[in-house]
mmCIF file of C-alpha atoms in Angstrom:
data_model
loop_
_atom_site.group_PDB
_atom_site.id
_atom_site.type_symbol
_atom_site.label_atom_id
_atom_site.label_comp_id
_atom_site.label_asym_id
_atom_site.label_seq_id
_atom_site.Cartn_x
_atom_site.Cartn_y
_atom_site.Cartn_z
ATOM 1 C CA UNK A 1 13.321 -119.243 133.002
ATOM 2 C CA UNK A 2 13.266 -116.711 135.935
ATOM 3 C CA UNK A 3 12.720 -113.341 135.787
ATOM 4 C CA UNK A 4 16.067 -111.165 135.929
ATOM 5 C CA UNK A 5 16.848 -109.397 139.043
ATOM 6 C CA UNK A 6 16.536 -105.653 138.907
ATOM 7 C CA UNK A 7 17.280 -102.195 141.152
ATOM 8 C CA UNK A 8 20.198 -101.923 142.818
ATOM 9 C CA UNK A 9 20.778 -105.251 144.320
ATOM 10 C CA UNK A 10 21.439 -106.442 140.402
ATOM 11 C CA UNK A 11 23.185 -103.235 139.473
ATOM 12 C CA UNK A 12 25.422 -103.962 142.954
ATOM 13 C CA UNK A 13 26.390 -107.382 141.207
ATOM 14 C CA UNK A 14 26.664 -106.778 137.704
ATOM 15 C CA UNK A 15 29.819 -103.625 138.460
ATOM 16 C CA UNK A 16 31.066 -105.769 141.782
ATOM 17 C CA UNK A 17 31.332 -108.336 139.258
ATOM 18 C CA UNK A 18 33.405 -105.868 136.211
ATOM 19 C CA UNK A 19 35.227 -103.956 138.872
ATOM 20 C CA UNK A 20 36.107 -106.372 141.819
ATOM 21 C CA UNK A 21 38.276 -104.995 144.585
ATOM 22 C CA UNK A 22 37.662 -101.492 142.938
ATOM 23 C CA UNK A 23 34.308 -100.702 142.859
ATOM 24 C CA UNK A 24 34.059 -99.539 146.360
ATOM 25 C CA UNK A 25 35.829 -96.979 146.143
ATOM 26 C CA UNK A 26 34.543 -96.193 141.948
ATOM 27 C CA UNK A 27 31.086 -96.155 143.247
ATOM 28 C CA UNK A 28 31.959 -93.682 146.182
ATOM 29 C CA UNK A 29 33.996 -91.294 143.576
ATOM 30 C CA UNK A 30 30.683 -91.645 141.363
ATOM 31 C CA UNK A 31 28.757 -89.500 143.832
ATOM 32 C CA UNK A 32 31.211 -87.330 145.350
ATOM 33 C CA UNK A 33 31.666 -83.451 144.230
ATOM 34 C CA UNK A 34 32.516 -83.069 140.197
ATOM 35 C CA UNK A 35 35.511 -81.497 138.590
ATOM 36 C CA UNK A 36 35.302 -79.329 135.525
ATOM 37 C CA UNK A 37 36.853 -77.958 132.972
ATOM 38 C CA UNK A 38 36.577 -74.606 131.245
ATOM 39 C CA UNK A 39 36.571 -74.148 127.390
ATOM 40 C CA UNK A 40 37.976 -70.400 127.165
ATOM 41 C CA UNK A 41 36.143 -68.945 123.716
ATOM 42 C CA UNK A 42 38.727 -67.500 121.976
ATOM 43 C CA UNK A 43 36.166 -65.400 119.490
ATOM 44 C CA UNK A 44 34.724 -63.809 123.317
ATOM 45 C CA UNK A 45 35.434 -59.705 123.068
ATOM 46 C CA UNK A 46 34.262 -58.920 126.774
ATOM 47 C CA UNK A 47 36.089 -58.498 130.319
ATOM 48 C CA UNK A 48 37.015 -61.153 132.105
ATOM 49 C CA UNK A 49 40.122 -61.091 134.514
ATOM 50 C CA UNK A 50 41.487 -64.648 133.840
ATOM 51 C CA UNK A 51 44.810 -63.818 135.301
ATOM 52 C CA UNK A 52 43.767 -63.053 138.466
ATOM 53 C CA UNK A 53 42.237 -67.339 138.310
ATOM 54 C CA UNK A 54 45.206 -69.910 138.856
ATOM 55 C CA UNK A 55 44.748 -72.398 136.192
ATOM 56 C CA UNK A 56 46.459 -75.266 134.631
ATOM 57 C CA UNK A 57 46.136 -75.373 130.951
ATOM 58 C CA UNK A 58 45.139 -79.142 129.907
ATOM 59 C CA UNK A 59 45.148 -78.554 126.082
ATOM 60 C CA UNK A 60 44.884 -75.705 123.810
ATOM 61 C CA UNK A 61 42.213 -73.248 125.467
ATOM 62 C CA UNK A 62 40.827 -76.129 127.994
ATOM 63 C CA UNK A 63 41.573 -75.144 131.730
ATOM 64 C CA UNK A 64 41.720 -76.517 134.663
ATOM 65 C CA UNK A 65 41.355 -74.994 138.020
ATOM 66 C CA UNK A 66 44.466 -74.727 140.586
ATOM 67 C CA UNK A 67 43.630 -76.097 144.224
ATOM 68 C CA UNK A 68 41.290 -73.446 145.959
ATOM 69 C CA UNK A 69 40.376 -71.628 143.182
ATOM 70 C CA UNK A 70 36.730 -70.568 141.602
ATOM 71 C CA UNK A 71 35.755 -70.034 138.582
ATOM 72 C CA UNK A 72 34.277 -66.665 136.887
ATOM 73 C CA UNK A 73 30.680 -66.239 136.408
ATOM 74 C CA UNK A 74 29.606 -66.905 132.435
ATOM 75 C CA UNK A 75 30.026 -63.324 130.394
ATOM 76 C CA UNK A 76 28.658 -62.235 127.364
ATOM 77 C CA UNK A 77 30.170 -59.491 124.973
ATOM 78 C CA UNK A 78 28.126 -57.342 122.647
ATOM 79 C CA UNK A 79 28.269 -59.843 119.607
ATOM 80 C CA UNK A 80 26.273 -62.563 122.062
ATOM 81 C CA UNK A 81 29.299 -64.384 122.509
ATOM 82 C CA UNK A 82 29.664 -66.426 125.884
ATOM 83 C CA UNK A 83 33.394 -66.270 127.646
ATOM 84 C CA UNK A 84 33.886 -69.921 128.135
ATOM 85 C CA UNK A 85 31.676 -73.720 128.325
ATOM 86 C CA UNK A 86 31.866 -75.930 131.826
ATOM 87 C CA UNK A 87 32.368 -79.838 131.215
ATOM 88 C CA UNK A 88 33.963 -82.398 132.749
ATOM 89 C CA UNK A 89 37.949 -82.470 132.154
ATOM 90 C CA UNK A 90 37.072 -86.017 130.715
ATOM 91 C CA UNK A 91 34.754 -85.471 127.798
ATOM 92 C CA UNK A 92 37.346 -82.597 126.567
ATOM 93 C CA UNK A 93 39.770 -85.967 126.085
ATOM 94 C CA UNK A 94 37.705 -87.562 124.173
ATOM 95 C CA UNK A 95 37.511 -84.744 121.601
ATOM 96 C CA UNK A 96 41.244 -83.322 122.310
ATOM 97 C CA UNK A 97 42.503 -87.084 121.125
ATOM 98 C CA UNK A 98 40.342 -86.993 118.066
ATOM 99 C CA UNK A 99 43.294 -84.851 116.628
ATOM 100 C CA UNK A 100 41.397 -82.631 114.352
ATOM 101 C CA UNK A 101 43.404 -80.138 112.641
ATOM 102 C CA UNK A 102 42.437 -77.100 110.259
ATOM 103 C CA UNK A 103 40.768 -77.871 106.726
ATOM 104 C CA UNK A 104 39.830 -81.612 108.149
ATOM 105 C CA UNK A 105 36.067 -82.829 107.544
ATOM 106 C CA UNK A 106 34.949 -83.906 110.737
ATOM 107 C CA UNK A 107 31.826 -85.731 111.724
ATOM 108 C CA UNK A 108 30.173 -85.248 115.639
ATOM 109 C CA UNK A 109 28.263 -88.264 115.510
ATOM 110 C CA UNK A 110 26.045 -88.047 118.774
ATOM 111 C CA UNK A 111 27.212 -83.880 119.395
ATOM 112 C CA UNK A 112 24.717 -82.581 122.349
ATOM 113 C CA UNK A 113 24.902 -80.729 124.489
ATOM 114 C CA UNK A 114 27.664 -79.526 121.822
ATOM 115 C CA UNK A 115 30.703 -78.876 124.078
ATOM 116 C CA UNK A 116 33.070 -81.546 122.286
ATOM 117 C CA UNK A 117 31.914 -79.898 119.257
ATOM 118 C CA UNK A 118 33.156 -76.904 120.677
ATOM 119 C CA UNK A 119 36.390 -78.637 120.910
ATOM 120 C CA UNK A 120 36.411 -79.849 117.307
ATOM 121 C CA UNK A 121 35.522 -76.214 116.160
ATOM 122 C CA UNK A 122 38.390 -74.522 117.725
ATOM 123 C CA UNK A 123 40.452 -77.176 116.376
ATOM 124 C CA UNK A 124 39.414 -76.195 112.759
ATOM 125 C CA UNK A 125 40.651 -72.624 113.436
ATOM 126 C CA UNK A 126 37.823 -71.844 110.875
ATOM 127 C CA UNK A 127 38.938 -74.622 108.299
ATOM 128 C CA UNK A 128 37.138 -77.051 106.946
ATOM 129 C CA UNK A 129 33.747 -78.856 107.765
ATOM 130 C CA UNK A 130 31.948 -79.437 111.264
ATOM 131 C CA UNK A 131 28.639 -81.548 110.953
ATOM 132 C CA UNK A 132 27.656 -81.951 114.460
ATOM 133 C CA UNK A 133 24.558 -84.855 115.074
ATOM 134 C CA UNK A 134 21.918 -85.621 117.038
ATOM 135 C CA UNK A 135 18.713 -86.992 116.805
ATOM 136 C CA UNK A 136 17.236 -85.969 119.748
ATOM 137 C CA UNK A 137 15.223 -82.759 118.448
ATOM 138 C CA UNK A 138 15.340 -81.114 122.204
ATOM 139 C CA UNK A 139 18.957 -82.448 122.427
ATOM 140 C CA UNK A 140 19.698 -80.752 118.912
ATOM 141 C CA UNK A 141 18.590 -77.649 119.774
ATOM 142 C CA UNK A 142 20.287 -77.010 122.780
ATOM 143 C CA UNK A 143 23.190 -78.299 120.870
ATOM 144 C CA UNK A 144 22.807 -75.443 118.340
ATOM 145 C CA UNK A 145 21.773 -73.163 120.961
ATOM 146 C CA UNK A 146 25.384 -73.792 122.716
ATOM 147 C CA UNK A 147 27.274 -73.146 119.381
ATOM 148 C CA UNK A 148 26.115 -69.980 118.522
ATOM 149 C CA UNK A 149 26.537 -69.080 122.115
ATOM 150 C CA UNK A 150 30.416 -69.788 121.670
ATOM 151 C CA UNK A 151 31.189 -69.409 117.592
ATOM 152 C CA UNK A 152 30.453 -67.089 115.467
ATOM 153 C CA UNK A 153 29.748 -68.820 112.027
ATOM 154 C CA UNK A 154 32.124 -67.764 109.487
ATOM 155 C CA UNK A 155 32.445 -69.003 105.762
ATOM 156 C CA UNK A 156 35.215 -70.595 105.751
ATOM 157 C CA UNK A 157 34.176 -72.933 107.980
ATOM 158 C CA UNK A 158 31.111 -75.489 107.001
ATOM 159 C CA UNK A 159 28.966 -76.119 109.922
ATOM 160 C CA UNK A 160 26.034 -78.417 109.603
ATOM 161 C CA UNK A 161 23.701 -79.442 112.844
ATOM 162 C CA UNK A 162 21.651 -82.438 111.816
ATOM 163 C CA UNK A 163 19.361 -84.504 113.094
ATOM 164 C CA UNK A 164 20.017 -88.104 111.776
ATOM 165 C CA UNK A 165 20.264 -92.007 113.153
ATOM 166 C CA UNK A 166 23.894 -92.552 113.706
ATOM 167 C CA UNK A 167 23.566 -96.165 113.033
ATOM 168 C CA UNK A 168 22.306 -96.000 109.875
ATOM 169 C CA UNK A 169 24.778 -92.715 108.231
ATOM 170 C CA UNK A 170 26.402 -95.474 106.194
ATOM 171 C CA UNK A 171 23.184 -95.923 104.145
ATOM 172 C CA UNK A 172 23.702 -92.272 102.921
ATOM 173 C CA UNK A 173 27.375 -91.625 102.886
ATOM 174 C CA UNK A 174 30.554 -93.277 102.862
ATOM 175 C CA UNK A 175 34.614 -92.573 102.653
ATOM 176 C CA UNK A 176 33.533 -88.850 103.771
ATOM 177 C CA UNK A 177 35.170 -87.472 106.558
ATOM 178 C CA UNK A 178 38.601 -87.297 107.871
ATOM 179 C CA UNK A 179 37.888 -87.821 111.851
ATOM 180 C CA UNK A 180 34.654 -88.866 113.626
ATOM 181 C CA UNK A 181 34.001 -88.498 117.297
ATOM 182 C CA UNK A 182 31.042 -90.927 118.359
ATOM 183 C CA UNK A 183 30.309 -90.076 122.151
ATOM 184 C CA UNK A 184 28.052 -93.180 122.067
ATOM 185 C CA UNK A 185 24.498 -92.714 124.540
ATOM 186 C CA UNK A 186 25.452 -95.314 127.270
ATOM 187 C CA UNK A 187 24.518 -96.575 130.582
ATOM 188 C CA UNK A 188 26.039 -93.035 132.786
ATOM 189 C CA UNK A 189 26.082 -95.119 135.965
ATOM 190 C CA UNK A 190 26.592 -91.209 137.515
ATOM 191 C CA UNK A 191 23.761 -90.318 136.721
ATOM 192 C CA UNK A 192 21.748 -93.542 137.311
ATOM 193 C CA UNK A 193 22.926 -93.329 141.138
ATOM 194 C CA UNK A 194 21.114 -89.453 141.251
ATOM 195 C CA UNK A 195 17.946 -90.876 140.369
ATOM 196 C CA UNK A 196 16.305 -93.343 142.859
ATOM 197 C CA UNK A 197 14.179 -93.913 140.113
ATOM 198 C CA UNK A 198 16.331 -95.445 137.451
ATOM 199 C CA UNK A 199 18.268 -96.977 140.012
ATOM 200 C CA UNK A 200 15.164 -99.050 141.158
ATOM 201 C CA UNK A 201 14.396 -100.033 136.925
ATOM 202 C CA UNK A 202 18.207 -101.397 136.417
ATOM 203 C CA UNK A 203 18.511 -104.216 134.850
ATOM 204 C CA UNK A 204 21.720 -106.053 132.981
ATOM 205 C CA UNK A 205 19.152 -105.899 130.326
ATOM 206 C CA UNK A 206 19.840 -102.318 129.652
ATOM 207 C CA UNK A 207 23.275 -102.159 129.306
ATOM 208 C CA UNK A 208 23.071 -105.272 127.130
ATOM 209 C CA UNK A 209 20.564 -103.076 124.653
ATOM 210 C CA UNK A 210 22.958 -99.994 124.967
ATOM 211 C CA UNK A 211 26.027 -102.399 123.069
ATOM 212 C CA UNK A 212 24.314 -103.474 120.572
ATOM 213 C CA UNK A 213 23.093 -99.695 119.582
ATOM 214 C CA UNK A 214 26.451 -98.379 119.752
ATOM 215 C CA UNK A 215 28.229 -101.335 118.139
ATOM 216 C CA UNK A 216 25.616 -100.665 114.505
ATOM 217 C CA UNK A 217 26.587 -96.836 115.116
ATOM 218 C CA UNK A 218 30.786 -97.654 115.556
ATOM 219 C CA UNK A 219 29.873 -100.220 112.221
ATOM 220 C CA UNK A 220 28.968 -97.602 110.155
ATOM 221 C CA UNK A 221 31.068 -94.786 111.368
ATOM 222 C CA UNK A 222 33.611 -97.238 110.244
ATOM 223 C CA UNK A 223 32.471 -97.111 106.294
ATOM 224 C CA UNK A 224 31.481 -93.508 106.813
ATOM 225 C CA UNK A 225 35.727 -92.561 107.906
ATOM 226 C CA UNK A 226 37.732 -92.079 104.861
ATOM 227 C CA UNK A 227 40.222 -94.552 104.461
ATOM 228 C CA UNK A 228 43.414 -93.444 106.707
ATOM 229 C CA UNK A 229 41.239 -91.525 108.651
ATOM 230 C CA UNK A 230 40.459 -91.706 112.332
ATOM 231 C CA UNK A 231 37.389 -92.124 114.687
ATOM 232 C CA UNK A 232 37.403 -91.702 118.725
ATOM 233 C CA UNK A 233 34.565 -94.082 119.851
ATOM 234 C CA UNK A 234 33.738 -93.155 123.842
ATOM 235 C CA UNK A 235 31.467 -93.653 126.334
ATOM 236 C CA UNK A 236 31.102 -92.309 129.999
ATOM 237 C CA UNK A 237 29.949 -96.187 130.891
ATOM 238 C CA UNK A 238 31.724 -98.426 132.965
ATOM 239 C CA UNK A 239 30.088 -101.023 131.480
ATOM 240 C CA UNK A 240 32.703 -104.012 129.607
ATOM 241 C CA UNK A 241 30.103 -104.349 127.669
ATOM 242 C CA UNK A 242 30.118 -100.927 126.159
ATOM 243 C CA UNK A 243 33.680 -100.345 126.100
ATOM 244 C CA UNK A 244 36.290 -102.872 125.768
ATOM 245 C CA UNK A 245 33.879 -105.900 124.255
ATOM 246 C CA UNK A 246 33.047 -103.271 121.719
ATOM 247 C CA UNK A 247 36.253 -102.804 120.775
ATOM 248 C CA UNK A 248 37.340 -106.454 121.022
ATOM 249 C CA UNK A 249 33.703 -107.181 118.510
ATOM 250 C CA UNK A 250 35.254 -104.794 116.031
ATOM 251 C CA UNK A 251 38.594 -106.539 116.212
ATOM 252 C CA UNK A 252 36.706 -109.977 115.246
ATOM 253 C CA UNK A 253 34.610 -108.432 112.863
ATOM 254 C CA UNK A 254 36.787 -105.442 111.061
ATOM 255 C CA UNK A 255 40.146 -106.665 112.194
ATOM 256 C CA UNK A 256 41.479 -106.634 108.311
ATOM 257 C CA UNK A 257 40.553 -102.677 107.861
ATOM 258 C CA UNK A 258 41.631 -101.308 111.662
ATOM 259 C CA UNK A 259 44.085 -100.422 113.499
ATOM 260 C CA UNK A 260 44.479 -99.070 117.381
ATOM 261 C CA UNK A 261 46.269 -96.485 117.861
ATOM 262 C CA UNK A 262 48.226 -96.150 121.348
ATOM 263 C CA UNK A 263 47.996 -93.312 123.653
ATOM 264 C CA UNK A 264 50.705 -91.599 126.011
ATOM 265 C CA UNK A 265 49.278 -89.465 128.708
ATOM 266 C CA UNK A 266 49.288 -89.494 132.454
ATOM 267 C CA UNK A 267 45.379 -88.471 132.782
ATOM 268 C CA UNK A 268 44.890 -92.212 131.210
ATOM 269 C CA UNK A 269 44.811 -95.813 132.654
ATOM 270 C CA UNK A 270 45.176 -98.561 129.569
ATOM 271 C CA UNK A 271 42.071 -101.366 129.433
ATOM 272 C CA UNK A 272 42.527 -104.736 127.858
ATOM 273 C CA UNK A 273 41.055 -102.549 124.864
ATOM 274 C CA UNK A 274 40.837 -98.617 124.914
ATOM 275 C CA UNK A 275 41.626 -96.703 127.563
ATOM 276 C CA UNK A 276 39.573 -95.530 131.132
ATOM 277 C CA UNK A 277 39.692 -92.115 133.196
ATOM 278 C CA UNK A 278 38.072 -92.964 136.101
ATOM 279 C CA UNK A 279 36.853 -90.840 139.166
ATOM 280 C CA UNK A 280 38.294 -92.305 141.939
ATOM 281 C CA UNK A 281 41.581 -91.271 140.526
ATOM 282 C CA UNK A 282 41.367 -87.210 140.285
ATOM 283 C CA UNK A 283 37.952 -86.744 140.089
ATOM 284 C CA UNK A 284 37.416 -86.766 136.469
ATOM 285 C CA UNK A 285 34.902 -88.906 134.616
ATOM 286 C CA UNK A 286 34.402 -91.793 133.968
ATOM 287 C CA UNK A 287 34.986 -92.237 130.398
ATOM 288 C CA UNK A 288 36.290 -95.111 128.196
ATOM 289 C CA UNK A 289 37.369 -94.011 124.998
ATOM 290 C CA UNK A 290 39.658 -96.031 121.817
ATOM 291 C CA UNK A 291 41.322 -94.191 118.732
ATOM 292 C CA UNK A 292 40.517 -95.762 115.538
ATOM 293 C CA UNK A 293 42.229 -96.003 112.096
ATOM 294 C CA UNK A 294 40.618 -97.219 109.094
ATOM 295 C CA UNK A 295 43.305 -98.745 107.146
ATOM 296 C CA UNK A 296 41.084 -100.843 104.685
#
C-alpha cells in the first residue's frame, strides 16, 4: 500500500475535495485580517468610555465593532477585574446558543482559554453551577487565570476548573448537568496555514484521528446531559469529518435518545447536519456547531 501524501499538496485536495467551487475563496478568508468580539464584564468598576465606541450589540454583553471603529485598550479596576475578553464573534455563538439560564448546571467540557466560559458565567447571573474542563494543565491554568481576571467568585454560584479526559466523564458521572458545551480540539485549518510547519506534516490522517476523539467525548457527554437537557457540540474545523459525519454517526448510533434542534439566525448557513459560520462571509470563524437534546 503506498504511503499517504502529506503537506499542502494533500491538504490542497482533501478541502478542494469538501469545499469544491468554494474553497478558493474559504482558504483566502482563512488568512485575511480577523474580526472580534468583545465580552463587556459586567462585575468591571473602572473607567472606560464605551459610548464614545460605535458598537453593535450581538447578544447580551457581546459587542461588535461598527465599520471604522477601534477598540479600548484592556482596563483593570481596583478589585483586579479586567473591562472586557477579545474572541472571535464565532466562538461567542457557540456558547450564546447553548441557552444557559440562571440556577442551570452547566458543564464546559474542553473550556480554555475560558472565554465561552465567560459566556456561560454571565449567563448564570450568579446561579447555579459552572465546571469548566480541560486537561491540558498549561491550558487549565490560563483558563483559570482568565476567570478570575473577569468574575469575581461569589457563593451562589459553584465554579469548579478541572482537569479531566472528556471522553471518559461518563465513567464518573451521569444524568448531571442541564447544558454542556463541548468546543471539541479539531483540525483549526487557520491556524495550520500560519505555521509552515504543520502545514508541511498534514496528512488526512490527522483529521481522521481528530473524529474519532471527539466522537468518544460527544458519546459520553451524551450520558453525562440530564435527560431533556441540551449539549452544543462545535468545532472551528472545516473538516466533514469533524462536523457533519459526527453528527450524522450520532444519528446512527443514538438516534432513539436525540433530537436536533433548529436554529434561526442570519449569522448562520445550515449544513446537511449542524450549522457553519464561515469567513469568507463576514469575517467570522469558521465554526461548525449542532444543538443537542437528549430525549432518552
Amino acid at each position: 500500500m503506498g504511503k499517504k501524501a502529506r503537506g499542502a499538496e494533500a491538504f490542497e485536495e482533501f478541502y478542494s475535495k469538501a469545499w469544491g467551487e468554494r474553497w478558493p475563496k474559504l482558504k483566502q478568508s482563512l488568512v485575511g485580517p480577523k474580526t472580534y468580539a468583545a465580552i463587556k464584564n459586567p462585575h468591571f468598576e473602572g473607567n472606560i468610555d464605551w459610548s464614545s465606541i460605535k458598537t453593535k450589540e450581538l447578544w447580551p454583553q457581546i459587542h461588535l465593532l461598527e465599520c471604522g471603529g477601534t477598540w479600548p485598550e484592556v482596563a483593570t479596576d481596583e478589585q483586579g477585574n479586567r473591562s472586557h475578553y477579545m474572541m472571535d464573534p464565532a466562538s461567542c455563538l457557540a456558547a450564546h446558543y447553548l441557552g444557559v439560564e440562571p440556577g442551570d448546571e452547566v458543564l464546559d467540557l474542553c473550556a480554555a482559554p475560558g472565554g465561552k466560559s465567560l459566556i456561560l458565567l454571565n449567563r448564570l447571573k450568579d446561579q447555579g453551577k459552572l465546571v469548566s474542563n480541560d486537561r491540558s494543565r498549561d491550558r487549565r491554568e490560563r483558563l483559570k487565570r482568565v476567570l478570575a481576571e473577569h468574575h469575581p467568585l461569589k457563593e451562589s454560584i459553584d465554579l469548579q476548573i478541572t482537569g479531566h479526559d472528556a471522553s471518559s466523564w461518563c465513567l464518573h458521572q451521569k444524568e448531571a448537568f442541564d447544558k454542556i458545551l463541548l468546543d471539541a480540539p479539531c483540525s483549526s485549518e487557520r491556524h495550520v496555514f500560519e505555521s509552515p510547519k504543520h502545514l508541511n506534516e498534514w496528512g488526512e490522517g490527522r483529521t481522521q484521528r481528530l473524529s474519532k476523539d471527539q466522537w468518544t467525548m460527544l458519546a459520553s457527554a451524551l450520558d453525562v446531559v440530564k435527560i431533556g437537557g441540551r449539549i452544543i457540540y462545535s468545532t472551528c474545523s472545516l473538516s466533514p469529518l469533524e462536523n457533519e459525519k459526527i453528527i450524522e454517526k450520532l444519528l446512527a448510533k443514538r438516534g432513539e435518545r436525540v433530537r436536533l434542534i433548529d436554529i434561526d439566525s442570519p449569522y448562520i448557513e445550515k449544513a446537511s447536519f449542524g450549522y457553519y459560520m464561515l469567513p469568507d462571509n463576514g469575517g467570522w470563524g469558521p465554526i461548525f456547531f449542532c444543538l443537542i437534546e437528549r430525549i432518552g
